């Protein structure tokens, strides 16, 4: 059932030999045997089969039903496996992408969501806290973040049922209950931790590459009406916890080495643990596209983010918190300075809506420049809204 | 190496035959074989050994290195196992408690922390947001909560290293970095989910007993200076995520059937999914004691909580969020109306300190009334503060 290697990739295919993202797939003839695959064009390399056939020492890692064992193995193994996979691209271990089932690629340990776009935080602050300074006094001194619900992270392609919850109109005396009337998206970039870190040993900015395995797209679905009513004083909870969608493919961090960019200039000097002036450029020139029902509605530029993924990791661990394999942290909504670069409907419609309707399908895609005109892709995140399940 | 059954428990021992909490223990001769034990007085019943000797159908569940398999098995199995254990109390499968090592009893899936004491929320609101209404407008309409870091939940007895972080004095122009100067405790009661619930099917108040396996004590360590600077607008993050301590023992929910109490009268009518007026009484008459360096500093009454654990579970799932075996949710700081009933130093010292010093040891204990004068105990939560690891 395997096919020959895909003969030719179209020019600019974001899943060429410089990308090679990892995922977990199964086939109709062996639905109970999910295993590691690598995307190449519109095919999947059966990495488990190739590794077994070659007697690779990594065959067991690649036969697992999640990426966690590979992710826990650490950067030297990640690089060795990537070299092996490059050597298998001309061999007959490919399956057509549309013939396989893709699974949640890793078991999520903790999920943290940041808030790292100055444009997004400013726009949202204006809408949620009118008349006040849109950026809180702490915003430019630390990457603000919070923990989300790991158990409701789902893989791209999973339908999202419209959540129900409490919301209160500003002029209403009491809250009411029902399906969210302001269901929104948040286009984000996620970073997946491979190598764990014990409690009490903060991860420095320079150690970022040792701990982060790869990158994915994230749609942090948000019920704005629920969120607005619940979030003071302890932050977002049910407005977010019903579902968070991630790519089926995790692109290795090093694939973006050609796309590193300097983050924006900082307004204030940073405390030493966040100071990245001597480190490799912390930004990534990822160009995201948001499509709703096939229509491109926004193109958020990830390079515009104020806080970088390395700074976020340093911040998350500076208090001594440990890292586990499978920890996922997302950038927060990516919004650029222009009206067609905003990462959520709240901003795109200036708080007025319309928001998502039942049946709407949202697709996020992204790519970054590689060498010689190549494109480095992130796996898409696709999700369709189903009507609320009212009793 | 097993001993005969403990002959006599002292009167009022909170770990008598009506309590029988579950934990995970190992012995010095088999440190790599953690397994299920049941506390009885100052002994541990080796439930794995007893089950194997009796050919119990539950022997495999009791030989596991965490409680998760037992917890996932559901209430009929929980009740059958509890009956079997009662039958083994006169048999020679006991070990002295001080000769075993206790482990984190379950693998934590998601960790949610609520904020359910009206007294605590009012006191904290006055200190953190002076001049404003101490309770936010949503507080009496929904149980406010947020997700915490599951990966840093530790078992009682684990030392806690003083966290470092950013904090800003009100009169300072810029934040500074260093060891927390306001390290605090939060005395809470935790509920552990056994039976999972799929996405999209809210758990009603009446289904609480089917999903919650047991109860423990929680010390939600809090760096108040870090928290105060970071928590607007997305809630607590690094001020909490360095460590959360839980009991080594999980007391089955049904052990508290004799201690159920009606929650306080509600100020506003509740939305139907939170209305518990027709349900079993949602409160539990648990009397907590907080000791610091051996001295009792507070006795918070859990019966005074405004929101019940059943309401919290209904709220947490009403948006369609799934539950996983191992989900832990805590009540929030338990504080009563009296000055000697406050569950954290922030309240006990009216925001002035002193807070915890290096070397301080905090112990939380709790019991509830059983039948005929018996006491039903929660496992203690013990933790000692180690100095910050400054570079």
XYZ file of C-alpha atoms in Angstrom:
782
model
C 0.000 0.000 0.000
C 2.985 2.335 0.214
C 3.767 4.383 -2.880
C 6.931 5.694 -4.413
C 8.292 8.999 -3.256
C 6.313 11.996 -4.498
C 8.117 12.750 -7.748
C 7.881 16.503 -7.893
C 6.682 19.016 -5.338
C 5.192 22.160 -6.755
C 7.415 25.205 -6.470
C 6.952 26.959 -3.149
C 5.252 23.948 -1.556
C 5.476 24.768 2.165
C 6.007 21.083 2.978
C 9.196 20.418 1.029
C 12.456 18.907 2.221
C 13.272 21.922 4.401
C 10.100 21.566 6.491
C 9.417 17.876 7.238
C 6.963 18.247 10.120
C 6.038 15.362 12.393
C 2.562 14.060 12.999
C 0.698 10.968 14.136
C -1.327 9.095 11.530
C -3.182 5.847 11.069
C -4.479 4.031 8.017
C -7.894 2.488 7.372
C -6.404 -1.023 7.406
C -4.776 -0.469 10.822
C -6.832 2.153 12.628
C -5.518 0.992 16.025
C -1.889 1.515 15.129
C -1.254 5.269 15.114
C 2.421 6.013 14.479
C 4.822 8.775 13.522
C 4.597 10.211 10.037
C 6.384 13.047 8.284
C 4.611 15.275 5.820
C 6.204 15.766 2.433
C 4.110 17.663 -0.096
C 0.704 16.031 -0.127
C 2.078 12.706 1.085
C 2.960 11.202 4.451
C 6.219 9.356 4.967
C 5.513 6.321 7.133
C 8.503 7.005 9.371
C 7.769 3.996 11.547
C 7.882 1.649 8.563
C 10.986 3.266 7.073
C 12.830 3.151 10.393
C 11.937 -0.491 10.927
C 13.031 -1.442 7.408
C 16.354 0.324 7.901
C 16.926 -1.107 11.373
C 17.154 2.426 12.740
C 17.994 2.754 16.426
C 15.102 5.225 16.537
C 12.528 2.761 15.200
C 10.826 2.386 18.562
C 10.482 6.169 19.037
C 8.837 6.390 15.612
C 6.389 3.542 16.249
C 4.781 5.304 19.220
C 1.160 6.548 19.165
C 2.235 10.091 20.154
C 5.308 12.233 19.529
C 6.056 12.450 23.261
C 8.802 9.807 23.352
C 10.609 11.400 20.409
C 10.122 14.840 21.942
C 11.538 13.688 25.293
C 14.657 12.274 23.659
C 16.316 15.686 23.308
C 17.904 17.771 20.582
C 20.768 15.427 19.572
C 18.222 12.696 18.857
C 15.892 15.152 17.098
C 18.718 16.126 14.766
C 19.793 12.536 14.147
C 16.219 11.478 13.299
C 15.825 14.432 10.936
C 18.987 13.385 9.096
C 17.689 9.835 8.770
C 14.354 11.038 7.447
C 16.061 13.139 4.773
C 17.690 9.903 3.601
C 14.320 8.166 3.229
C 12.662 10.762 0.968
C 13.474 8.859 -2.232
C 12.203 5.542 -0.906
C 8.827 3.847 -1.153
C 7.343 4.608 2.290
C 4.808 7.229 1.294
C 1.054 7.333 1.608
C -1.294 9.910 0.090
C -2.215 12.450 2.764
C -5.907 12.217 1.949
C -5.909 8.485 2.680
C -4.775 8.658 6.304
C -6.314 9.790 9.574
C -4.369 12.400 11.515
C -4.430 12.335 15.332
C -3.568 14.802 18.074
C 0.208 14.642 17.601
C 1.278 14.815 21.240
C -0.140 14.342 24.687
C -0.507 17.845 26.083
C 0.973 18.298 29.560
C 0.298 21.917 30.603
C -1.092 24.510 28.194
C -0.155 28.165 28.654
C -1.478 30.995 26.540
C 0.431 34.275 26.296
C -0.692 37.728 25.171
C 2.372 38.891 23.313
C 1.118 41.115 20.478
C 1.173 44.787 21.396
C -1.363 45.523 18.669
C -3.756 42.837 19.905
C -3.419 43.784 23.580
C -3.966 47.444 22.743
C -7.008 46.789 20.567
C -8.589 44.417 23.093
C -7.832 46.730 26.012
C -9.676 49.553 24.208
C -12.721 47.335 23.647
C -12.835 45.529 27.053
C -11.741 48.452 29.256
C -12.871 51.624 27.489
C -11.597 54.876 28.973
C -8.593 53.210 30.597
C -5.028 52.878 29.379
C -5.383 49.927 26.949
C -2.072 48.344 28.013
C -1.838 47.501 31.716
C 1.302 48.889 33.479
C 2.952 45.451 33.565
C 2.510 44.667 29.857
C 5.889 45.894 28.579
C 7.818 44.442 31.526
C 6.774 40.809 31.347
C 5.055 38.482 28.880
C 1.592 38.164 30.392
C 0.202 34.649 30.249
C -2.187 32.259 31.942
C -2.842 28.534 32.030
C -5.506 27.084 29.754
C -7.225 23.693 29.742
C -4.902 21.005 28.383
C -7.673 18.404 28.264
C -9.633 20.245 25.581
C -6.792 20.753 23.106
C -7.970 19.079 19.889
C -6.396 18.339 16.549
C -7.140 20.290 13.389
C -10.281 19.057 11.697
C -12.201 18.518 14.928
C -15.598 20.219 14.881
C -16.227 22.786 17.605
C -19.625 22.816 19.295
C -20.781 26.331 20.139
C -20.385 26.623 23.919
C -23.089 27.712 26.293
C -22.504 29.884 29.292
C -23.337 32.924 31.359
C -23.143 36.377 29.868
C -24.484 39.741 30.941
C -25.253 42.669 28.694
C -23.934 45.960 30.120
C -27.484 47.249 30.602
C -28.944 43.995 31.981
C -29.517 43.642 35.682
C -28.788 39.926 35.859
C -26.760 37.490 33.749
C -28.508 35.132 31.354
C -27.572 31.667 30.088
C -27.411 30.290 26.586
C -25.279 29.635 23.525
C -22.458 32.138 23.107
C -23.526 34.975 20.819
C -19.964 36.170 20.260
C -17.939 33.118 19.282
C -14.522 34.146 18.003
C -11.177 32.808 16.819
C -7.666 33.670 17.935
C -4.887 33.009 15.422
C -1.799 32.006 17.383
C 1.517 30.207 17.065
C 2.234 27.369 19.517
C 5.539 26.031 20.838
C 5.865 22.460 22.056
C 8.319 21.490 24.794
C 10.373 18.361 24.242
C 13.185 18.241 26.788
C 11.828 18.637 30.321
C 13.364 20.877 32.980
C 13.322 20.028 36.679
C 11.743 22.290 39.266
C 13.982 25.049 40.518
C 16.177 25.482 37.438
C 14.945 28.351 35.252
C 15.451 27.904 31.513
C 17.450 30.836 30.128
C 16.823 32.473 26.770
C 19.984 30.790 25.489
C 18.605 27.345 26.387
C 15.418 27.768 24.331
C 16.584 25.495 21.500
C 17.420 22.678 23.894
C 13.881 22.524 25.211
C 11.557 23.430 22.345
C 10.904 20.629 19.890
C 8.671 22.326 17.383
C 6.061 24.800 16.286
C 2.384 24.568 15.318
C -0.596 26.780 14.630
C -3.208 27.289 17.310
C -6.788 28.517 17.133
C -7.724 29.569 20.648
C -11.513 29.625 20.192
C -13.040 32.283 22.436
C -16.598 33.009 23.579
C -16.255 36.762 24.027
C -19.530 37.276 25.889
C -18.704 34.524 28.397
C -15.148 35.813 28.742
C -16.148 39.443 29.307
C -18.460 38.508 32.194
C -16.197 36.002 33.946
C -12.633 37.243 33.540
C -12.290 39.805 36.337
C -10.365 39.183 38.600
C -8.847 35.748 37.847
C -8.666 35.719 34.055
C -10.291 33.774 31.200
C -11.838 30.403 32.089
C -14.994 29.006 30.434
C -14.745 31.558 27.633
C -11.747 29.573 26.386
C -11.785 26.108 27.958
C -14.300 24.425 25.634
C -11.772 23.879 22.801
C -8.341 24.881 21.513
C -7.349 23.560 18.088
C -3.765 22.752 17.067
C -2.130 21.632 13.830
C -1.822 17.935 13.138
C 1.806 18.666 12.165
C 4.614 19.899 14.413
C 7.321 21.628 12.399
C 10.784 21.236 13.977
C 12.060 24.491 15.472
C 15.286 24.439 13.440
C 13.307 24.564 10.184
C 12.776 28.253 10.930
C 16.456 29.142 11.259
C 16.251 30.915 7.893
C 13.322 33.027 9.072
C 14.595 34.511 12.321
C 13.971 38.222 12.756
C 14.715 40.770 15.436
C 11.726 41.533 17.653
C 10.425 45.110 17.818
C 12.461 47.624 19.763
C 11.623 47.512 23.462
C 10.105 50.527 25.174
C 11.753 49.837 28.543
C 15.017 48.100 29.403
C 14.236 44.490 30.285
C 15.202 42.660 33.467
C 18.251 40.433 32.829
C 16.320 37.152 32.552
C 14.254 38.613 29.673
C 17.072 40.535 27.978
C 17.589 38.951 24.554
C 19.841 41.617 23.065
C 22.815 39.222 22.971
C 20.844 36.160 21.858
C 19.930 34.910 18.396
C 17.079 36.952 16.901
C 13.986 35.822 18.760
C 11.313 36.597 16.188
C 10.146 34.345 13.354
C 8.936 35.782 10.047
C 5.845 33.609 9.893
C 3.031 34.885 7.697
C -0.334 33.651 8.873
C -3.511 33.614 6.826
C -6.999 33.385 8.319
C -9.718 32.047 6.035
C -13.384 31.846 6.926
C -15.559 29.792 4.579
C -12.771 29.984 2.015
C -12.360 33.740 2.106
C -9.105 35.244 3.353
C -10.067 37.715 6.073
C -6.661 38.537 7.582
C -2.906 38.027 7.262
C -1.353 38.429 10.724
C 2.455 38.842 10.747
C 4.104 36.827 13.557
C 7.295 38.920 13.198
C 5.459 41.834 14.807
C 5.130 40.129 18.218
C 6.599 42.130 21.095
C 7.568 39.108 23.208
C 9.407 36.131 21.703
C 8.939 32.413 22.385
C 12.367 32.287 24.076
C 11.386 35.096 26.427
C 8.095 33.375 27.201
C 9.888 30.152 28.116
C 12.349 32.020 30.337
C 9.499 33.839 32.038
C 7.408 30.694 32.532
C 10.245 28.964 34.414
C 11.928 31.873 36.236
C 9.885 31.152 39.358
C 11.213 27.598 39.474
C 8.274 25.953 37.693
C 9.298 22.724 35.976
C 8.715 21.883 32.315
C 7.312 18.590 31.104
C 7.523 16.957 27.709
C 4.287 17.941 25.984
C 3.950 21.375 27.548
C 2.352 23.628 24.950
C 2.558 27.382 25.050
C 0.948 29.686 22.561
C 1.865 33.214 21.572
C -1.464 34.861 22.111
C -3.420 36.324 19.230
C -1.152 37.503 16.445
C -2.187 40.929 15.225
C -0.150 43.368 13.146
C -0.539 47.138 12.899
C -2.750 47.131 9.776
C -6.526 46.577 9.620
C -6.063 43.444 7.476
C -3.533 41.946 9.905
C -5.752 41.339 12.932
C -5.952 37.855 14.448
C -9.495 37.741 15.808
C -12.991 38.895 14.888
C -13.212 41.039 18.018
C -10.521 43.247 16.512
C -11.496 42.805 12.848
C -15.008 44.057 13.612
C -13.984 46.536 16.346
C -16.042 44.697 18.910
C -19.248 45.015 16.883
C -19.373 41.587 15.236
C -20.544 39.668 13.351
C -18.892 36.706 15.064
C -18.881 33.067 13.941
C -22.152 31.563 12.730
C -23.071 27.890 12.975
C -21.552 26.060 10.024
C -18.691 28.501 9.556
C -15.356 26.867 8.835
C -12.140 28.586 9.900
C -8.749 27.625 8.466
C -5.415 29.041 9.626
C -2.299 28.500 7.523
C 1.221 29.937 7.796
C 4.590 29.835 6.140
C 7.998 31.409 6.632
C 10.811 32.046 4.142
C 13.348 29.242 3.741
C 16.569 29.248 1.734
C 16.512 29.917 -2.020
C 12.876 30.913 -2.203
C 11.609 27.832 -0.384
C 8.704 28.080 2.034
C 8.618 26.523 5.491
C 5.064 25.635 6.490
C 3.085 25.113 9.626
C 0.309 22.556 9.489
C -3.076 24.153 8.963
C -5.637 24.419 11.732
C -9.168 23.766 10.522
C -12.368 23.815 12.525
C -16.087 24.071 11.831
C -18.716 25.430 14.198
C -21.578 23.110 15.115
C -24.741 24.440 16.756
C -24.923 24.528 20.542
C -26.308 21.407 22.194
C -29.195 22.968 24.018
C -31.012 20.622 26.346
C 7.513 -7.624 56.923
C 3.776 -7.092 57.192
C 2.368 -6.733 60.693
C -0.883 -7.684 62.292
C -3.801 -5.302 62.061
C -3.425 -2.260 64.318
C -5.139 -3.500 67.456
C -6.734 -0.366 68.782
C -7.124 3.050 67.239
C -7.238 5.933 69.669
C -10.688 7.412 70.156
C -11.415 10.093 67.595
C -8.588 8.970 65.298
C -9.492 10.674 61.992
C -8.232 7.638 60.075
C -10.491 4.951 61.453
C -12.704 2.489 59.595
C -15.061 5.216 58.381
C -12.300 7.119 56.540
C -9.974 4.652 54.748
C -8.267 7.046 52.340
C -6.246 5.824 49.379
C -2.630 6.638 48.684
C 0.400 5.378 46.805
C 3.279 4.032 48.875
C 6.524 2.147 48.465
C 8.772 0.354 50.914
C 12.568 0.556 51.318
C 12.974 -3.029 50.083
C 10.986 -2.337 46.893
C 11.357 1.381 46.152
C 10.497 0.838 42.472
C 7.164 -0.782 43.196
C 4.791 1.973 44.313
C 1.294 0.602 44.834
C -2.060 1.378 46.382
C -2.280 1.591 50.155
C -5.077 2.503 52.530
C -4.411 4.457 55.690
C -5.771 3.032 58.932
C -4.656 4.836 62.078
C -0.882 5.141 61.888
C -0.568 2.123 59.602
C -0.882 1.494 55.881
C -2.855 -1.446 54.563
C -0.946 -2.932 51.635
C -4.055 -3.150 49.485
C -2.137 -4.575 46.546
C -0.857 -7.490 48.664
C -4.211 -8.111 50.310
C -6.031 -8.086 46.973
C -3.536 -10.478 45.418
C -3.733 -12.868 48.389
C -7.512 -12.884 48.188
C -7.604 -13.276 44.420
C -9.656 -10.073 44.194
C -10.866 -9.099 40.741
C -9.542 -5.636 41.601
C -5.987 -6.799 42.325
C -4.609 -5.251 39.162
C -6.185 -1.848 39.892
C -4.579 -1.891 43.336
C -1.114 -2.824 42.074
C -0.832 0.317 39.923
C 1.711 3.085 40.647
C -1.019 5.769 40.711
C -4.673 5.823 41.705
C -5.737 6.784 38.178
C -6.844 3.306 37.064
C -8.952 2.830 40.195
C -10.328 6.343 39.831
C -11.260 5.726 36.189
C -13.164 2.553 37.066
C -16.222 4.432 38.292
C -18.423 4.513 41.375
C -19.680 0.905 41.384
C -16.072 -0.316 41.441
C -15.091 2.297 44.061
C -17.828 1.005 46.319
C -16.971 -2.651 45.732
C -13.283 -2.035 46.505
C -14.174 -0.153 49.662
C -16.273 -3.108 50.830
C -13.391 -5.488 50.170
C -10.968 -3.274 52.075
C -13.262 -3.200 55.094
C -12.991 -6.983 55.097
C -9.205 -6.904 55.183
C -8.825 -4.656 58.240
C -8.333 -7.580 60.627
C -5.716 -9.267 58.469
C -1.929 -9.113 58.459
C -1.301 -6.705 55.563
C -0.293 -3.629 57.509
C 2.911 -1.620 57.551
C 3.795 1.176 59.967
C 3.150 4.521 58.279
C 6.542 5.879 59.290
C 8.319 3.075 57.459
C 6.929 3.762 53.978
C 7.445 6.438 51.359
C 4.329 8.224 50.147
C 4.092 9.371 46.527
C 1.901 11.799 44.606
C -1.248 9.678 44.687
C -2.568 10.409 41.207
C -1.397 11.772 37.902
C -2.887 15.242 37.684
C -4.692 15.969 34.411
C -5.948 19.577 34.594
C -5.803 21.630 37.776
C -8.433 24.307 38.376
C -8.500 26.624 41.361
C -11.729 28.311 42.435
C -12.341 31.329 44.647
C -15.415 30.195 46.521
C -15.182 31.761 49.993
C -17.103 35.013 50.233
C -15.036 36.022 53.262
C -11.745 35.383 51.468
C -12.796 37.105 48.242
C -14.042 40.103 50.195
C -10.900 40.394 52.307
C -8.568 39.997 49.321
C -10.593 42.423 47.204
C -10.226 45.069 49.913
C -6.447 44.580 50.015
C -5.758 44.213 46.254
C -8.317 46.721 44.963
C -8.738 49.321 47.713
C -11.525 51.803 47.192
C -13.466 49.475 44.897
C -16.309 47.092 45.658
C -14.366 44.110 47.083
C -16.570 41.541 45.321
C -16.670 41.868 41.541
C -20.217 42.002 40.027
C -19.967 38.412 38.759
C -18.906 36.864 42.073
C -22.341 35.827 43.382
C -23.561 34.613 39.983
C -20.852 32.094 39.128
C -18.018 30.264 40.900
C -14.988 32.165 39.649
C -12.031 29.935 38.828
C -8.933 29.663 36.681
C -6.568 26.955 35.506
C -3.346 26.379 37.442
C -0.212 24.430 36.569
C -0.802 20.680 36.839
C 2.896 19.871 36.387
C 3.909 21.515 39.664
C 1.398 19.780 41.923
C 3.516 18.007 44.554
C 2.771 15.601 47.368
C 2.718 16.593 51.043
C 6.200 16.608 52.498
C 7.858 18.087 49.428
C 9.994 21.132 50.286
C 9.067 24.363 48.538
C 11.861 26.562 47.224
C 11.082 30.256 47.593
C 10.290 31.473 44.069
C 11.925 34.412 42.376
C 10.091 36.822 40.156
C 9.155 40.326 39.187
C 7.419 42.606 41.633
C 6.849 46.338 41.754
C 6.271 48.402 44.862
C 3.417 50.908 44.385
C 5.848 53.836 44.634
C 8.587 52.293 42.449
C 8.929 53.426 38.862
C 10.107 50.087 37.500
C 9.726 46.460 38.588
C 12.579 44.654 40.292
C 13.571 40.983 40.355
C 14.393 38.707 43.242
C 13.081 36.184 45.753
C 9.467 36.729 46.695
C 9.193 38.867 49.817
C 5.562 37.939 50.424
C 5.367 34.164 50.254
C 2.001 32.940 51.493
C -0.148 29.870 51.931
C -3.717 29.186 50.854
C -5.597 26.520 52.802
C -7.968 24.794 50.376
C -9.936 21.610 49.863
C -9.373 19.692 46.620
C -11.712 17.395 44.682
C -10.351 14.688 42.409
C -12.235 13.535 39.312
C -12.445 9.807 38.708
C -15.041 9.119 36.030
C -14.355 11.183 32.916
C -16.995 13.083 30.949
C -16.848 13.536 27.183
C -16.786 16.956 25.559
C -20.181 18.504 25.026
C -22.040 16.827 27.903
C -22.201 19.115 30.943
C -22.125 17.368 34.323
C -25.157 18.347 36.352
C -25.138 18.976 40.096
C -26.936 15.668 40.550
C -24.153 13.792 38.748
C -21.424 15.061 41.084
C -21.069 11.768 42.973
C -20.642 9.781 39.780
C -17.594 11.800 38.769
C -15.778 12.794 41.961
C -13.649 10.062 43.485
C -12.337 11.779 46.564
C -11.172 14.740 48.580
C -7.787 16.041 49.724
C -6.222 19.099 51.307
C -4.426 21.613 49.116
C -1.910 24.304 49.956
C -1.896 26.701 47.029
C 1.417 28.455 47.784
C 1.259 32.059 46.598
C 3.906 34.736 46.037
C 1.755 37.787 46.727
C 4.196 40.367 45.379
C 4.601 38.476 42.092
C 0.845 37.901 41.873
C -0.080 41.532 42.532
C 2.144 42.785 39.698
C 1.237 40.163 37.089
C -2.432 39.297 37.558
C -4.218 42.080 35.643
C -5.743 41.346 33.165
C -5.337 37.558 32.689
C -5.165 36.285 36.274
C -2.567 34.611 38.514
C 0.334 32.873 36.760
C 3.900 32.760 38.162
C 2.679 33.884 41.580
C 1.128 30.418 41.904
C 2.717 28.080 39.359
C 5.927 27.213 41.269
C 4.225 24.677 43.564
C 0.857 23.421 44.808
C 0.921 20.805 47.580
C -1.713 18.094 48.005
C -2.319 15.390 50.596
C -0.739 12.002 50.096
C -4.160 10.547 50.926
C -7.376 10.862 48.960
C -10.409 10.338 51.183
C -13.355 8.817 49.286
C -16.168 11.301 48.766
C -18.770 9.064 50.390
C -16.857 9.128 53.695
C -18.257 12.641 54.157
C -21.914 11.655 53.806
C -22.322 12.184 57.568
C -20.909 15.701 57.339
C -23.031 17.282 54.623
C -24.311 20.777 55.381
C -26.424 23.309 53.563
C -24.380 26.060 51.919
C -25.007 29.684 52.983
C -28.173 31.338 51.746
C -27.684 32.796 48.262
C -27.965 36.527 47.694
C -29.357 36.181 44.152
C -31.414 33.429 42.515
C -29.043 31.131 40.637
C -29.250 30.138 36.999
C -30.760 26.628 36.669
C -27.457 24.800 36.083
C -26.148 26.129 39.434
C -29.388 25.811 41.394
C -28.779 23.212 44.112
C -31.907 23.821 46.145
C -33.312 20.385 45.254
C -30.010 18.496 45.549
C -28.333 16.852 48.533
C -26.734 19.457 50.820
C -23.641 20.641 48.953
C -21.485 21.789 51.866
C -19.150 19.637 53.959
C -18.532 20.384 57.624
C -14.748 20.077 57.363
C -12.752 21.841 60.054
C -9.335 22.816 58.822
C -6.394 23.718 61.022
C -3.377 25.691 59.812
C -0.177 25.233 61.819
C 3.051 27.109 61.189
C 6.123 25.764 62.967
C 3.835 23.783 65.232
C 1.630 26.673 66.268
C -2.040 26.712 65.259
C -2.624 30.032 63.530
C -6.103 29.501 62.068
C -9.092 27.159 61.908
C -10.914 27.792 58.608
C -14.438 26.278 58.402
C -15.123 24.693 55.003
C -18.862 24.712 55.733
C -18.834 28.493 55.240
C -18.012 28.318 51.508
C -20.506 30.112 49.270
C -20.039 27.815 46.268
C -20.068 24.025 46.633
C -17.900 21.441 44.887
C -20.939 20.162 42.967
C -21.670 23.665 41.681
C -18.046 24.103 40.674
C -18.099 20.873 38.672
C -21.335 21.878 36.946
C -19.876 25.285 36.105
C -16.572 23.881 34.843
C -18.353 21.654 32.316
C -21.370 23.765 31.343
C -19.514 25.131 28.309
C -18.937 21.607 27.014
C -15.428 21.153 28.442
C -14.607 17.489 29.009
C -13.396 15.959 32.277
C -10.465 13.589 32.521
C -9.579 11.098 35.229
C -7.097 12.958 37.429
C -8.604 16.406 37.022
C -8.098 18.236 40.302
C -10.115 21.233 41.332
C -9.640 23.145 44.536
C -12.073 25.274 46.478
C -10.026 28.411 46.741
C -8.803 29.686 50.077
C -11.133 28.689 52.890
C -11.794 31.628 55.197
C -14.569 31.986 57.744
C -16.068 35.166 59.166
C -13.874 35.275 62.301
C -10.310 36.623 62.582
C -9.004 33.194 63.617
C -10.694 31.467 60.649
C -8.708 32.992 57.776
C -6.949 30.702 55.300
C -3.939 32.758 54.261
C -1.387 35.124 55.784
C -2.491 37.952 53.488
C -5.777 37.973 55.365
C -4.416 36.959 58.790
C -2.036 39.940 58.733
C -4.363 42.289 56.827
C -1.873 42.577 53.997
C 0.917 43.776 56.277
C 2.832 40.534 56.802
C 4.933 38.963 58.104
C 4.781 36.276 55.418
C 6.650 32.949 55.377
C 10.337 32.934 56.340
C 12.881 30.451 55.043
C 12.709 27.322 57.170
C 9.070 27.778 58.128
C 7.034 24.597 58.044
C 3.309 24.754 57.274
C 0.943 21.888 58.064
C -2.737 21.769 57.128
C -5.009 19.166 58.699
C -8.783 18.700 58.584
C -11.548 16.475 59.847
C -15.313 16.228 59.591
C -17.836 14.612 61.914
C -18.650 10.957 61.242
C -21.285 8.773 62.852
C -21.270 8.165 66.631
C -18.585 10.727 67.407
C -16.119 9.384 64.855
C -13.914 11.748 62.876
C -13.360 11.581 59.121
C -9.921 12.900 58.215
C -8.214 14.388 55.224
C -4.521 13.625 54.801
C -2.321 16.426 56.090
C -0.459 18.740 53.727
C 3.014 19.551 54.985
C 5.625 21.779 53.356
C 8.791 23.579 54.409
C 10.215 26.708 52.784
C 13.755 26.468 51.440
C 15.734 29.614 50.566
C 15.541 30.924 46.997
C 18.132 29.549 44.582
C 19.719 32.817 43.561
C 22.251 32.462 40.766
